[in-house]
Amino acid sequence: MENQDFENTDNRKLKVLSKLNLASIFENTTDSVWAINSAYEILYANSVFVSAFHEGFGIYLKTGINLLLSLPKPFREVWKLRYDRALSNESFSFIDNINTENTSLYIEVFMNPIVVDEEIIGALFFGKDITKRKQTEKALIDSQLLLKSSLESQSNTILFSIDKDYHYLYFNSAHAKVMKHAYGKEIEVGMNILDCISSDEDRAIAKDNYDRALRGETHSNVRMYGTENLAYYESFFNPIKNDRNKIIGATGLARDISERKRSELALIESERKLKELNATKDKFFSIIAHDLRSPFNNIIGFSELLIEKVNDTSFTESEKYLNVINSSANNTLTLLDNLLNWAKSQTGKISFKPEKIVFSNIILEVLKLEKTIANAKNISLNYFTADEIEVYADEDMLKIILRNLISNAIKFTKPGGEIRVFAILTKDWVEITISDNGVGMNEEKRKELFKISSNSSTIGTAKEKGSGLGLILCKEFVKKHGGNIWTESELGKGSDFKFTLPFNKSE
């Protein structure tokens, strides 16, 4: 009877082996294949499984050995549950990480019941070593986490990507903060980036940048944002292509370069000031070496001639030479006053005490002082005003401005000409004009006025020489009051020098 049962059991096993054709199918695979009966005894194990089991647990498997008991105790419970599920006619799969003293590996296992004549007589298992795949996946995940961490750590770098319909694919926290701050928008993946930009101007500029990238163009630009607290961003836009080289979206990267830009602007300003300082120095030495020397040559030359002729009763040119000496002395004094005031203004030591002043009192005083020089050229000086006008200005500075502008007008007005002074009130400002019917100037010359760097000096109608320092001083003093100074002129038809001063003290 026992022999008959054994033969029946053995015959059933042979039927299973024959049906599955295990030896011919599974010995050439790189996967582990094994089968057990309902008592967890091995019906079949290919060489890959036997080798892996030995490597992991140090046991060689053979047909008929109880596979469950061959496992170390820590593994038996969990694998019994799995085997029982398969022996209960359940097909399933799972991934397991097996760690032993000898090895650590990942296997993906597929478990299926073995059914013969509608009876479950065991279970068949396929185990695939996916350790390399899992290591690659882990490395990729680690790389992605590292990349994301790196991108998120760049607080001054904005990153985002969109698809061809402008929907967000990705953005970092820096971009989210900027969108919240600029447009009050809490953004999410999938939103349309253009819908999140509330400014029409910004949306149009952004769309142009995105469209260029979506057409395959890689480009960059620098934009300034804000009014008082300026921020500068350098942006880069690139197309996203798939493995078939088809454009599927675009990326945007923007870096806050405000500090760099401020440094660049500070450097430019520093260079400008250095050039201005050098021009000031050159102007100063030019005046000392030439403009201040020339009047003394006249004074010394004519005074020596008068000394020689002092006892010559026939000499009748004394008054003429004395007028030249007087004129040269006055011009030299004016130049020295301008130099002194200019030096004070450059060092910040000049006094500035603005107050309410009746303009007519000041202009009439200046015209009286300039009358002698004007009479020498037979030039009339006139002041016109409809109302008594007051200005809020420093009296000394105002006199210096008027004296220089009127002296300049006398210099370039022909004998017999006329110089007129006007003052009109325009809202909060008083506009003052010194108008002459002299030689005038072309546009090129007009643009060079008031510039410290300009070395050009035009000879007056009576061969008068000048340094140009007076006009530069006028500009600085007018600016000190918060006003503007400019010239309207036409060659051969005279010039109007105009400047504005405040009517009242500014708030």
GROMACS .gro file of N, CA and C in nm, residues 145-270:
model
  378
  145LEU      N    1   1.726   6.447  -0.555
  145LEU     CA    2   1.713   6.516  -0.426
  145LEU      C    3   1.826   6.617  -0.408
  146LEU      N    4   1.947   6.576  -0.449
  146LEU     CA    5   2.061   6.666  -0.439
  146LEU      C    6   2.043   6.788  -0.529
  147LEU      N    7   1.994   6.762  -0.652
  147LEU     CA    8   1.970   6.871  -0.745
  147LEU      C    9   1.862   6.965  -0.692
  148LYS      N   10   1.753   6.905  -0.640
  148LYS     CA   11   1.645   6.987  -0.587
  148LYS      C   12   1.692   7.067  -0.467
  149SER      N   13   1.768   6.999  -0.380
  149SER     CA   14   1.823   7.069  -0.263
  149SER      C   15   1.914   7.182  -0.305
  150SER      N   16   1.995   7.155  -0.409
  150SER     CA   17   2.086   7.257  -0.459
  150SER      C   18   2.009   7.374  -0.518
  151LEU      N   19   1.904   7.344  -0.595
  151LEU     CA   20   1.824   7.450  -0.657
  151LEU      C   21   1.749   7.531  -0.551
  152GLU      N   22   1.697   7.461  -0.450
  152GLU     CA   23   1.623   7.531  -0.345
  152GLU      C   24   1.713   7.615  -0.258
  153SER      N   25   1.841   7.575  -0.248
  153SER     CA   26   1.934   7.649  -0.162
  153SER      C   27   1.980   7.780  -0.226
  154GLN      N   28   1.955   7.795  -0.358
  154GLN     CA   29   1.997   7.916  -0.428
  154GLN      C   30   1.891   8.023  -0.408
  155SER      N   31   1.899   8.095  -0.295
  155SER     CA   32   1.796   8.193  -0.261
  155SER      C   33   1.791   8.308  -0.359
  156ASN      N   34   1.902   8.337  -0.428
  156ASN     CA   35   1.906   8.448  -0.523
  156ASN      C   36   1.887   8.402  -0.668
  157THR      N   37   1.856   8.273  -0.685
  157THR     CA   38   1.836   8.219  -0.820
  157THR      C   39   1.694   8.169  -0.836
  158ILE      N   40   1.624   8.223  -0.934
  158ILE     CA   41   1.486   8.184  -0.964
  158ILE      C   42   1.488   8.080  -1.075
  159LEU      N   43   1.415   7.969  -1.054
  159LEU     CA   44   1.410   7.861  -1.154
  159LEU      C   45   1.266   7.820  -1.176
  160PHE      N   46   1.231   7.796  -1.301
  160PHE     CA   47   1.099   7.742  -1.332
  160PHE      C   48   1.103   7.680  -1.471
  161SER      N   49   1.007   7.592  -1.497
  161SER     CA   50   0.991   7.534  -1.630
  161SER      C   51   0.843   7.530  -1.664
  162ILE      N   52   0.812   7.545  -1.792
  162ILE     CA   53   0.673   7.546  -1.839
  162ILE      C   54   0.661   7.457  -1.962
  163ASP      N   55   0.537   7.413  -1.989
  163ASP     CA   56   0.514   7.339  -2.113
  163ASP      C   57   0.481   7.437  -2.225
  164LYS      N   58   0.443   7.386  -2.340
  164LYS     CA   59   0.420   7.471  -2.456
  164LYS      C   60   0.295   7.559  -2.442
  165ASP      N   61   0.209   7.525  -2.344
  165ASP     CA   62   0.089   7.605  -2.318
  165ASP      C   63   0.107   7.696  -2.197
  166TYR      N   64   0.234   7.716  -2.157
  166TYR     CA   65   0.272   7.807  -2.047
  166TYR      C   66   0.232   7.754  -1.908
  167HIS      N   67   0.203   7.625  -1.896
  167HIS     CA   68   0.168   7.570  -1.764
  167HIS      C   69   0.295   7.530  -1.689
  168TYR      N   70   0.295   7.558  -1.559
  168TYR     CA   71   0.410   7.524  -1.476
  168TYR      C   72   0.436   7.374  -1.474
  169LEU      N   73   0.562   7.336  -1.499
  169LEU     CA   74   0.607   7.199  -1.479
  169LEU      C   75   0.685   7.188  -1.348
  170TYR      N   76   0.757   7.295  -1.317
  170TYR     CA   77   0.839   7.299  -1.195
  170TYR      C   78   0.872   7.445  -1.162
  171PHE      N   79   0.890   7.473  -1.034
  171PHE     CA   80   0.945   7.602  -0.991
  171PHE      C   81   1.006   7.583  -0.852
  172ASN      N   82   1.110   7.661  -0.822
  172ASN     CA   83   1.170   7.652  -0.690
  172ASN      C   84   1.107   7.756  -0.597
  173SER      N   85   1.141   7.749  -0.469
  173SER     CA   86   1.077   7.835  -0.370
  173SER      C   87   1.109   7.982  -0.395
  174ALA      N   88   1.228   8.010  -0.449
  174ALA     CA   89   1.265   8.150  -0.477
  174ALA      C   90   1.169   8.211  -0.580
  175HIS      N   91   1.134   8.132  -0.682
  175HIS     CA   92   1.040   8.181  -0.783
  175HIS      C   93   0.902   8.202  -0.722
  176ALA      N   94   0.860   8.109  -0.637
  176ALA     CA   95   0.729   8.121  -0.571
  176ALA      C   96   0.722   8.248  -0.487
  177LYS      N   97   0.831   8.279  -0.416
  177LYS     CA   98   0.834   8.399  -0.331
  177LYS      C   99   0.824   8.526  -0.415
  178VAL      N  100   0.896   8.527  -0.528
  178VAL     CA  101   0.893   8.645  -0.615
  178VAL      C  102   0.753   8.667  -0.672
  179MET      N  103   0.687   8.560  -0.716
  179MET     CA  104   0.552   8.572  -0.772
  179MET      C  105   0.454   8.619  -0.665
  180LYS      N  106   0.472   8.573  -0.541
  180LYS     CA  107   0.386   8.616  -0.431
  180LYS      C  108   0.410   8.763  -0.400
  181HIS      N  109   0.536   8.804  -0.396
  181HIS     CA  110   0.571   8.942  -0.363
  181HIS      C  111   0.530   9.039  -0.474
  182ALA      N  112   0.556   8.999  -0.599
  182ALA     CA  113   0.531   9.091  -0.712
  182ALA      C  114   0.385   9.097  -0.752
  183TYR      N  115   0.315   8.982  -0.750
  183TYR     CA  116   0.180   8.978  -0.804
  183TYR      C  117   0.075   8.924  -0.705
  184GLY      N  118   0.119   8.892  -0.582
  184GLY     CA  119   0.026   8.843  -0.480
  184GLY      C  120  -0.036   8.709  -0.515
  185LYS      N  121   0.039   8.626  -0.590
  185LYS     CA  122  -0.015   8.500  -0.641
  185LYS      C  123   0.053   8.380  -0.575
  186GLU      N  124  -0.027   8.291  -0.519
  186GLU     CA  125   0.023   8.162  -0.468
  186GLU      C  126   0.022   8.064  -0.586
  187ILE      N  127   0.139   8.032  -0.639
  187ILE     CA  128   0.143   7.950  -0.760
  187ILE      C  129   0.149   7.802  -0.728
  188GLU      N  130   0.103   7.720  -0.824
  188GLU     CA  131   0.106   7.574  -0.813
  188GLU      C  132   0.144   7.516  -0.949
  189VAL      N  133   0.200   7.395  -0.945
  189VAL     CA  134   0.231   7.324  -1.068
  189VAL      C  135   0.100   7.302  -1.146
  190GLY      N  136   0.105   7.330  -1.276
  190GLY     CA  137  -0.015   7.315  -1.359
  190GLY      C  138  -0.081   7.448  -1.391
  191MET      N  139  -0.052   7.551  -1.309
  191MET     CA  140  -0.108   7.683  -1.338
  191MET      C  141  -0.045   7.744  -1.462
  192ASN      N  142  -0.119   7.833  -1.528
  192ASN     CA  143  -0.065   7.907  -1.643
  192ASN      C  144   0.015   8.025  -1.591
  193ILE      N  145   0.144   8.028  -1.622
  193ILE     CA  146   0.231   8.132  -1.567
  193ILE      C  147   0.188   8.272  -1.612
  194LEU      N  148   0.133   8.283  -1.732
  194LEU     CA  149   0.090   8.415  -1.781
  194LEU      C  150  -0.030   8.466  -1.702
  195ASP      N  151  -0.118   8.375  -1.659
  195ASP     CA  152  -0.235   8.414  -1.579
  195ASP      C  153  -0.192   8.461  -1.440
  196CYS      N  154  -0.072   8.421  -1.397
  196CYS     CA  155  -0.024   8.458  -1.263
  196CYS      C  156   0.044   8.595  -1.262
  197ILE      N  157   0.072   8.651  -1.380
  197ILE     CA  158   0.139   8.781  -1.390
  197ILE      C  159   0.032   8.888  -1.412
  198SER      N  160   0.006   8.969  -1.311
  198SER     CA  161  -0.105   9.064  -1.317
  198SER      C  162  -0.072   9.190  -1.395
  199SER      N  163   0.057   9.226  -1.408
  199SER     CA  164   0.096   9.346  -1.482
  199SER      C  165   0.094   9.319  -1.632
  200ASP      N  166   0.020   9.403  -1.707
  200ASP     CA  167   0.012   9.385  -1.853
  200ASP      C  168   0.148   9.397  -1.918
  201GLU      N  169   0.227   9.495  -1.873
  201GLU     CA  170   0.360   9.516  -1.932
  201GLU      C  171   0.451   9.397  -1.904
  202ASP      N  172   0.453   9.352  -1.777
  202ASP     CA  173   0.537   9.238  -1.740
  202ASP      C  174   0.494   9.112  -1.814
  203ARG      N  175   0.361   9.094  -1.830
  203ARG     CA  176   0.310   8.974  -1.897
  203ARG      C  177   0.353   8.972  -2.044
  204ALA      N  178   0.347   9.087  -2.109
  204ALA     CA  179   0.385   9.095  -2.250
  204ALA      C  180   0.535   9.065  -2.268
  205ILE      N  181   0.618   9.119  -2.179
  205ILE     CA  182   0.762   9.095  -2.186
  205ILE      C  183   0.793   8.948  -2.159
  206ALA      N  184   0.725   8.892  -2.055
  206ALA     CA  185   0.747   8.752  -2.019
  206ALA      C  186   0.707   8.660  -2.134
  207LYS      N  187   0.591   8.686  -2.194
  207LYS     CA  188   0.543   8.601  -2.304
  207LYS      C  189   0.641   8.603  -2.421
  208ASP      N  190   0.695   8.719  -2.451
  208ASP     CA  191   0.794   8.729  -2.559
  208ASP      C  192   0.916   8.643  -2.528
  209ASN      N  193   0.963   8.647  -2.404
  209ASN     CA  194   1.079   8.565  -2.364
  209ASN      C  195   1.048   8.417  -2.374
  210TYR      N  196   0.928   8.377  -2.325
  210TYR     CA  197   0.891   8.235  -2.330
  210TYR      C  198   0.875   8.188  -2.474
  211ASP      N  199   0.809   8.269  -2.556
  211ASP     CA  200   0.785   8.231  -2.696
  211ASP      C  201   0.917   8.212  -2.772
  212ARG      N  202   1.013   8.298  -2.745
  212ARG     CA  203   1.143   8.284  -2.812
  212ARG      C  204   1.207   8.150  -2.774
  213ALA      N  205   1.199   8.113  -2.646
  213ALA     CA  206   1.255   7.984  -2.603
  213ALA      C  207   1.176   7.868  -2.662
  214LEU      N  208   1.043   7.882  -2.668
  214LEU     CA  209   0.959   7.774  -2.722
  214LEU      C  210   0.977   7.757  -2.872
  215ARG      N  211   1.035   7.859  -2.938
  215ARG     CA  212   1.070   7.847  -3.080
  215ARG      C  213   1.210   7.790  -3.099
  216GLY      N  214   1.279   7.762  -2.986
  216GLY     CA  215   1.411   7.700  -2.993
  216GLY      C  216   1.526   7.796  -2.971
  217GLU      N  217   1.497   7.919  -2.933
  217GLU     CA  218   1.602   8.020  -2.915
  217GLU      C  219   1.650   8.025  -2.770
  218THR      N  220   1.778   8.014  -2.752
  218THR     CA  221   1.839   8.034  -2.620
  218THR      C  222   1.883   8.180  -2.612
  219HIS      N  223   1.835   8.250  -2.509
  219HIS     CA  224   1.866   8.393  -2.501
  219HIS      C  225   1.868   8.438  -2.355
  220SER      N  226   1.918   8.559  -2.333
  220SER     CA  227   1.927   8.615  -2.198
  220SER      C  228   1.907   8.766  -2.203
  221ASN      N  229   1.878   8.825  -2.088
  221ASN     CA  230   1.863   8.970  -2.080
  221ASN      C  231   1.878   9.015  -1.935
  222VAL      N  232   1.892   9.145  -1.916
  222VAL     CA  233   1.898   9.205  -1.782
  222VAL      C  234   1.785   9.306  -1.771
  223ARG      N  235   1.705   9.294  -1.663
  223ARG     CA  236   1.593   9.386  -1.644
  223ARG      C  237   1.603   9.452  -1.508
  224MET      N  238   1.554   9.576  -1.502
  224MET     CA  239   1.551   9.652  -1.376
  224MET      C  240   1.407   9.654  -1.327
  225TYR      N  241   1.389   9.626  -1.198
  225TYR     CA  242   1.257   9.627  -1.138
  225TYR      C  243   1.253   9.727  -1.023
  226GLY      N  244   1.134   9.788  -1.001
  226GLY     CA  245   1.118   9.879  -0.890
  226GLY      C  246   1.149  10.023  -0.928
  227THR      N  247   1.127  10.113  -0.832
  227THR     CA  248   1.154  10.255  -0.854
  227THR      C  249   1.255  10.307  -0.752
  228GLU      N  250   1.218  10.300  -0.622
  228GLU     CA  251   1.309  10.350  -0.519
  228GLU      C  252   1.416  10.246  -0.487
  229ASN      N  253   1.372  10.125  -0.449
  229ASN     CA  254   1.466  10.017  -0.421
  229ASN      C  255   1.484   9.933  -0.547
  230LEU      N  256   1.578   9.974  -0.629
  230LEU     CA  257   1.596   9.908  -0.759
  230LEU      C  258   1.653   9.768  -0.742
  231ALA      N  259   1.601   9.676  -0.822
  231ALA     CA  260   1.653   9.539  -0.824
  231ALA      C  261   1.684   9.502  -0.969
  232TYR      N  262   1.797   9.439  -0.991
  232TYR     CA  263   1.838   9.398  -1.125
  232TYR      C  264   1.844   9.246  -1.133
  233TYR      N  265   1.781   9.189  -1.237
  233TYR     CA  266   1.782   9.044  -1.257
  233TYR      C  267   1.836   9.011  -1.397
  234GLU      N  268   1.927   8.915  -1.400
  234GLU     CA  269   1.977   8.863  -1.527
  234GLU      C  270   1.907   8.731  -1.554
  235SER      N  271   1.835   8.721  -1.665
  235SER     CA  272   1.751   8.605  -1.694
  235SER      C  273   1.803   8.527  -1.814
  236PHE      N  274   1.788   8.394  -1.806
  236PHE     CA  275   1.828   8.304  -1.914
  236PHE      C  276   1.708   8.215  -1.949
  237PHE      N  277   1.682   8.200  -2.078
  237PHE     CA  278   1.569   8.120  -2.124
  237PHE      C  279   1.618   8.016  -2.225
  238ASN      N  280   1.573   7.890  -2.206
  238ASN     CA  281   1.617   7.780  -2.292
  238ASN      C  282   1.500   7.689  -2.327
  239PRO      N  283   1.501   7.630  -2.446
  239PRO     CA  284   1.398   7.533  -2.481
  239PRO      C  285   1.422   7.398  -2.412
  240ILE      N  286   1.315   7.323  -2.384
  240ILE     CA  287   1.325   7.186  -2.333
  240ILE      C  288   1.291   7.092  -2.449
  241LYS      N  289   1.379   6.996  -2.477
  241LYS     CA  290   1.358   6.903  -2.587
  241LYS      C  291   1.351   6.760  -2.535
  242ASN      N  292   1.267   6.676  -2.600
  242ASN     CA  293   1.260   6.535  -2.562
  242ASN      C  294   1.365   6.455  -2.639
  243ASP      N  295   1.363   6.321  -2.622
  243ASP     CA  296   1.466   6.238  -2.683
  243ASP      C  297   1.457   6.235  -2.836
  244ARG      N  298   1.347   6.287  -2.890
  244ARG     CA  299   1.333   6.296  -3.037
  244ARG      C  300   1.364   6.438  -3.085
  245ASN      N  301   1.426   6.518  -2.996
  245ASN     CA  302   1.468   6.655  -3.028
  245ASN      C  303   1.350   6.747  -3.059
  246LYS      N  304   1.234   6.715  -3.004
  246LYS     CA  305   1.115   6.798  -3.022
  246LYS      C  306   1.100   6.889  -2.901
  247ILE      N  307   1.070   7.016  -2.926
  247ILE     CA  308   1.054   7.113  -2.816
  247ILE      C  309   0.922   7.086  -2.744
  248ILE      N  310   0.930   7.065  -2.614
  248ILE     CA  311   0.811   7.035  -2.535
  248ILE      C  312   0.787   7.139  -2.425
  249GLY      N  313   0.877   7.234  -2.411
  249GLY     CA  314   0.860   7.336  -2.308
  249GLY      C  315   0.978   7.431  -2.304
  250ALA      N  316   0.987   7.506  -2.195
  250ALA     CA  317   1.096   7.603  -2.180
  250ALA      C  318   1.132   7.618  -2.033
  251THR      N  319   1.257   7.652  -2.007
  251THR     CA  320   1.301   7.678  -1.871
  251THR      C  321   1.342   7.825  -1.858
  252GLY      N  322   1.326   7.876  -1.739
  252GLY     CA  323   1.370   8.012  -1.710
  252GLY      C  324   1.455   8.014  -1.585
  253LEU      N  325   1.564   8.084  -1.591
  253LEU     CA  326   1.653   8.100  -1.476
  253LEU      C  327   1.686   8.249  -1.463
  254ALA      N  328   1.667   8.302  -1.343
  254ALA     CA  329   1.697   8.444  -1.321
  254ALA      C  330   1.777   8.459  -1.194
  255ARG      N  331   1.882   8.540  -1.202
  255ARG     CA  332   1.968   8.564  -1.085
  255ARG      C  333   1.961   8.710  -1.045
  256ASP      N  334   1.953   8.732  -0.915
  256ASP     CA  335   1.955   8.868  -0.862
  256ASP      C  336   2.098   8.920  -0.869
  257ILE      N  337   2.120   9.017  -0.958
  257ILE     CA  338   2.255   9.073  -0.976
  257ILE      C  339   2.259   9.218  -0.928
  258SER      N  340   2.168   9.251  -0.834
  258SER     CA  341   2.158   9.389  -0.787
  258SER      C  342   2.290   9.439  -0.728
  259GLU      N  343   2.353   9.354  -0.646
  259GLU     CA  344   2.479   9.395  -0.584
  259GLU      C  345   2.586   9.420  -0.689
  260ARG      N  346   2.593   9.329  -0.787
  260ARG     CA  347   2.691   9.345  -0.893
  260ARG      C  348   2.663   9.471  -0.974
  261LYS      N  349   2.534   9.495  -1.003
  261LYS     CA  350   2.497   9.612  -1.082
  261LYS      C  351   2.525   9.740  -1.005
  262ARG      N  352   2.495   9.738  -0.874
  262ARG     CA  353   2.523   9.857  -0.794
  262ARG      C  354   2.673   9.885  -0.789
  263SER      N  355   2.751   9.778  -0.783
  263SER     CA  356   2.897   9.796  -0.785
  263SER      C  357   2.943   9.855  -0.917
  264GLU      N  358   2.884   9.805  -1.028
  264GLU     CA  359   2.919   9.856  -1.160
  264GLU      C  360   2.882  10.004  -1.172
  265LEU      N  361   2.761  10.040  -1.124
  265LEU     CA  362   2.716  10.179  -1.131
  265LEU      C  363   2.802  10.269  -1.042
  266ALA      N  364   2.839  10.213  -0.924
  266ALA     CA  365   2.926  10.290  -0.834
  266ALA      C  366   3.062  10.314  -0.897
  267LEU      N  367   3.112  10.212  -0.971
  267LEU     CA  368   3.240  10.227  -1.039
  267LEU      C  369   3.230  10.332  -1.150
  268ILE      N  370   3.119  10.328  -1.225
  268ILE     CA  371   3.099  10.427  -1.331
  268ILE      C  372   3.092  10.568  -1.272
  269GLU      N  373   3.019  10.581  -1.159
  269GLU     CA  374   3.008  10.711  -1.094
  269GLU      C  375   3.143  10.757  -1.041
  270SER      N  376   3.220  10.660  -0.987
  270SER     CA  377   3.353  10.694  -0.937
  270SER      C  378   3.443  10.741  -1.051
   0.00000   0.00000   0.00000
